[in-house]
CSV table of N, CA and C in Angstrom, one decimal:
chain,number,residue,atom,x,y,z
N,1,UNK,N,-6.7,-7.9,-100.9
N,1,UNK,CA,-7.8,-7.1,-100.4
N,1,UNK,C,-8.2,-7.5,-98.9
N,2,UNK,N,-8.1,-8.8,-98.6
N,2,UNK,CA,-8.4,-9.2,-97.2
N,2,UNK,C,-7.5,-8.6,-96.2
N,3,UNK,N,-6.2,-8.5,-96.6
N,3,UNK,CA,-5.2,-7.9,-95.7
N,3,UNK,C,-5.5,-6.5,-95.4
N,4,UNK,N,-5.8,-5.8,-96.4
N,4,UNK,CA,-6.1,-4.3,-96.3
N,4,UNK,C,-7.3,-4.1,-95.4
N,5,UNK,N,-8.3,-5.0,-95.5
N,5,UNK,CA,-9.5,-4.9,-94.7
N,5,UNK,C,-9.1,-5.1,-93.2
N,6,UNK,N,-8.3,-6.1,-93.0
N,6,UNK,CA,-7.9,-6.4,-91.6
N,6,UNK,C,-7.1,-5.3,-91.0
N,7,UNK,N,-6.2,-4.7,-91.8
N,7,UNK,CA,-5.4,-3.5,-91.3
N,7,UNK,C,-6.3,-2.4,-91.0
N,8,UNK,N,-7.4,-2.2,-91.8
N,8,UNK,CA,-8.3,-1.1,-91.5
N,8,UNK,C,-9.1,-1.4,-90.2
N,9,UNK,N,-9.4,-2.6,-89.9
N,9,UNK,CA,-10.1,-2.9,-88.7
N,9,UNK,C,-9.1,-2.7,-87.5
N,10,UNK,N,-7.9,-3.0,-87.6
N,10,UNK,CA,-6.9,-2.8,-86.6
N,10,UNK,C,-6.8,-1.3,-86.3
N,11,UNK,N,-6.6,-0.6,-87.4
N,11,UNK,CA,-6.5,0.9,-87.3
N,11,UNK,C,-7.7,1.5,-86.6
N,12,UNK,N,-8.9,1.0,-86.9
N,12,UNK,CA,-10.1,1.5,-86.3
N,12,UNK,C,-10.1,1.3,-84.8
N,13,UNK,N,-9.6,0.1,-84.4
N,13,UNK,CA,-9.6,-0.3,-83.0
N,13,UNK,C,-8.6,0.6,-82.3
N,14,UNK,N,-7.4,0.8,-82.9
N,14,UNK,CA,-6.4,1.7,-82.3
N,14,UNK,C,-6.9,3.1,-82.1
N,15,UNK,N,-7.6,3.6,-83.1
N,15,UNK,CA,-8.1,5.0,-83.0
N,15,UNK,C,-9.2,5.1,-82.0
N,16,UNK,N,-10.0,4.0,-81.8
N,16,UNK,CA,-11.0,4.0,-80.7
N,16,UNK,C,-10.3,4.1,-79.4
N,17,UNK,N,-9.2,3.3,-79.2
N,17,UNK,CA,-8.5,3.3,-77.9
N,17,UNK,C,-7.8,4.7,-77.7
N,18,UNK,N,-7.3,5.3,-78.7
N,18,UNK,CA,-6.7,6.6,-78.6
N,18,UNK,C,-7.7,7.6,-78.2
N,19,UNK,N,-8.9,7.5,-78.7
N,19,UNK,CA,-10.0,8.5,-78.4
N,19,UNK,C,-10.4,8.4,-76.9
N,20,UNK,N,-10.3,7.2,-76.4
N,20,UNK,CA,-10.6,7.0,-74.9
N,20,UNK,C,-9.5,7.3,-74.0
N,21,UNK,N,-8.3,7.5,-74.5
N,21,UNK,CA,-7.1,7.7,-73.6
N,21,UNK,C,-7.3,9.1,-72.9
N,22,UNK,N,-6.8,9.1,-71.7
N,22,UNK,CA,-6.8,10.3,-70.9
N,22,UNK,C,-5.4,10.8,-70.7
N,23,UNK,N,-5.1,12.1,-70.5
N,23,UNK,CA,-3.8,12.6,-70.2
N,23,UNK,C,-3.2,11.9,-68.9
N,24,UNK,N,-2.0,11.7,-68.9
N,24,UNK,CA,-1.3,11.1,-67.7
N,24,UNK,C,-0.4,12.1,-67.1
N,25,UNK,N,-0.4,12.2,-65.8
N,25,UNK,CA,0.5,13.1,-65.0
N,25,UNK,C,1.9,12.5,-65.2
N,26,UNK,N,2.8,13.3,-65.7
N,26,UNK,CA,4.2,12.9,-65.9
N,26,UNK,C,4.9,12.5,-64.6
N,27,UNK,N,4.7,13.3,-63.6
N,27,UNK,CA,5.4,13.0,-62.3
N,27,UNK,C,5.0,11.6,-61.8
N,28,UNK,N,3.7,11.2,-61.8
N,28,UNK,CA,3.3,9.9,-61.3
N,28,UNK,C,3.9,8.8,-62.2
N,29,UNK,N,4.0,9.0,-63.5
N,29,UNK,CA,4.7,8.0,-64.4
N,29,UNK,C,6.1,7.8,-64.0
N,30,UNK,N,6.8,8.9,-63.8
N,30,UNK,CA,8.2,8.8,-63.4
N,30,UNK,C,8.4,8.1,-62.1
N,31,UNK,N,7.5,8.4,-61.1
N,31,UNK,CA,7.6,7.8,-59.8
N,31,UNK,C,7.3,6.3,-59.9
N,32,UNK,N,6.3,5.9,-60.8
N,32,UNK,CA,6.0,4.5,-61.0
N,32,UNK,C,7.2,3.8,-61.6
N,33,UNK,N,7.8,4.4,-62.6
N,33,UNK,CA,9.0,3.8,-63.3
N,33,UNK,C,10.2,3.6,-62.2
N,34,UNK,N,10.4,4.6,-61.4
N,34,UNK,CA,11.4,4.6,-60.4
N,34,UNK,C,11.1,3.5,-59.4
N,35,UNK,N,9.9,3.3,-59.0
N,35,UNK,CA,9.5,2.3,-58.0
N,35,UNK,C,9.7,0.9,-58.6
N,36,UNK,N,9.3,0.8,-59.9
N,36,UNK,CA,9.5,-0.5,-60.6
N,36,UNK,C,11.0,-0.9,-60.7
N,37,UNK,N,11.8,0.1,-61.1
N,37,UNK,CA,13.2,-0.1,-61.2
N,37,UNK,C,13.8,-0.5,-59.8
N,38,UNK,N,13.4,0.1,-58.7
N,38,UNK,CA,13.8,-0.3,-57.4
N,38,UNK,C,13.4,-1.7,-57.1
N,39,UNK,N,12.2,-2.1,-57.4
N,39,UNK,CA,11.7,-3.4,-57.2
N,39,UNK,C,12.5,-4.5,-57.9
N,40,UNK,N,12.8,-4.2,-59.2
N,40,UNK,CA,13.6,-5.1,-60.0
N,40,UNK,C,15.0,-5.2,-59.4
N,41,UNK,N,15.6,-4.1,-59.0
N,41,UNK,CA,17.0,-4.2,-58.5
N,41,UNK,C,17.0,-4.9,-57.2
N,42,UNK,N,15.9,-4.9,-56.4
N,42,UNK,CA,15.9,-5.6,-55.1
N,42,UNK,C,15.9,-7.1,-55.3
N,43,UNK,N,15.6,-7.6,-56.5
N,43,UNK,CA,15.5,-9.0,-56.7
N,43,UNK,C,16.9,-9.7,-56.7
N,44,UNK,N,18.0,-8.9,-56.9
N,44,UNK,CA,19.3,-9.4,-56.9
N,44,UNK,C,19.5,-10.5,-57.9
N,45,UNK,N,19.1,-10.3,-59.1
N,45,UNK,CA,19.3,-11.2,-60.2
N,45,UNK,C,20.2,-10.5,-61.3
N,46,UNK,N,20.9,-11.3,-62.2
N,46,UNK,CA,21.8,-10.7,-63.1
N,46,UNK,C,21.2,-9.6,-64.0
N,47,UNK,N,19.9,-9.7,-64.2
N,47,UNK,CA,19.2,-8.7,-65.1
N,47,UNK,C,19.3,-7.3,-64.5
N,48,UNK,N,19.5,-7.2,-63.2
N,48,UNK,CA,19.5,-5.9,-62.6
N,48,UNK,C,20.7,-5.0,-63.0
N,49,UNK,N,21.7,-5.7,-63.6
N,49,UNK,CA,22.9,-5.0,-64.1
N,49,UNK,C,22.7,-4.4,-65.5
N,50,UNK,N,21.5,-4.6,-66.1
N,50,UNK,CA,21.3,-4.1,-67.5
N,50,UNK,C,21.2,-2.6,-67.5
N,51,UNK,N,21.9,-2.0,-68.4
N,51,UNK,CA,21.9,-0.5,-68.6
N,51,UNK,C,20.5,0.1,-68.8
N,52,UNK,N,19.6,-0.7,-69.4
N,52,UNK,CA,18.3,-0.2,-69.7
N,52,UNK,C,17.5,0.2,-68.5
N,53,UNK,N,17.8,-0.4,-67.3
N,53,UNK,CA,17.2,0.0,-66.1
N,53,UNK,C,17.4,1.5,-65.7
N,54,UNK,N,18.5,2.0,-66.2
N,54,UNK,CA,18.9,3.4,-65.9
N,54,UNK,C,18.5,4.4,-67.0
N,55,UNK,N,17.8,3.9,-68.0
N,55,UNK,CA,17.5,4.6,-69.2
N,55,UNK,C,16.6,5.8,-68.9
N,56,UNK,N,15.7,5.7,-67.9
N,56,UNK,CA,14.7,6.7,-67.7
N,56,UNK,C,15.0,7.6,-66.4
N,57,UNK,N,16.2,7.5,-65.9
N,57,UNK,CA,16.6,8.4,-64.8
N,57,UNK,C,16.6,9.8,-65.2
N,58,UNK,N,15.8,10.6,-64.6
N,58,UNK,CA,15.8,12.0,-64.9
N,58,UNK,C,15.9,12.8,-63.6
N,59,UNK,N,16.8,13.9,-63.6
N,59,UNK,CA,17.0,14.6,-62.4
N,59,UNK,C,15.8,15.6,-62.1
N,60,UNK,N,14.9,15.8,-63.0
N,60,UNK,CA,13.8,16.7,-62.8
N,60,UNK,C,12.9,16.4,-61.6
N,61,UNK,N,12.7,15.1,-61.4
N,61,UNK,CA,11.9,14.7,-60.3
N,61,UNK,C,12.7,13.9,-59.3
């Protein structure tokens, strides 16, 4: 019973956060991801070769 109650409290907190969420401009998100990817790649560390860095490349923007 205690676990169910805790899960209900977590769900309520998540629903509250969702209710406060505002729409996000897709273009600004893509630009932010692109800038973050560039910043990571500029570090010249082995992780920059990970394929996941190219996962969100989209030709639209």
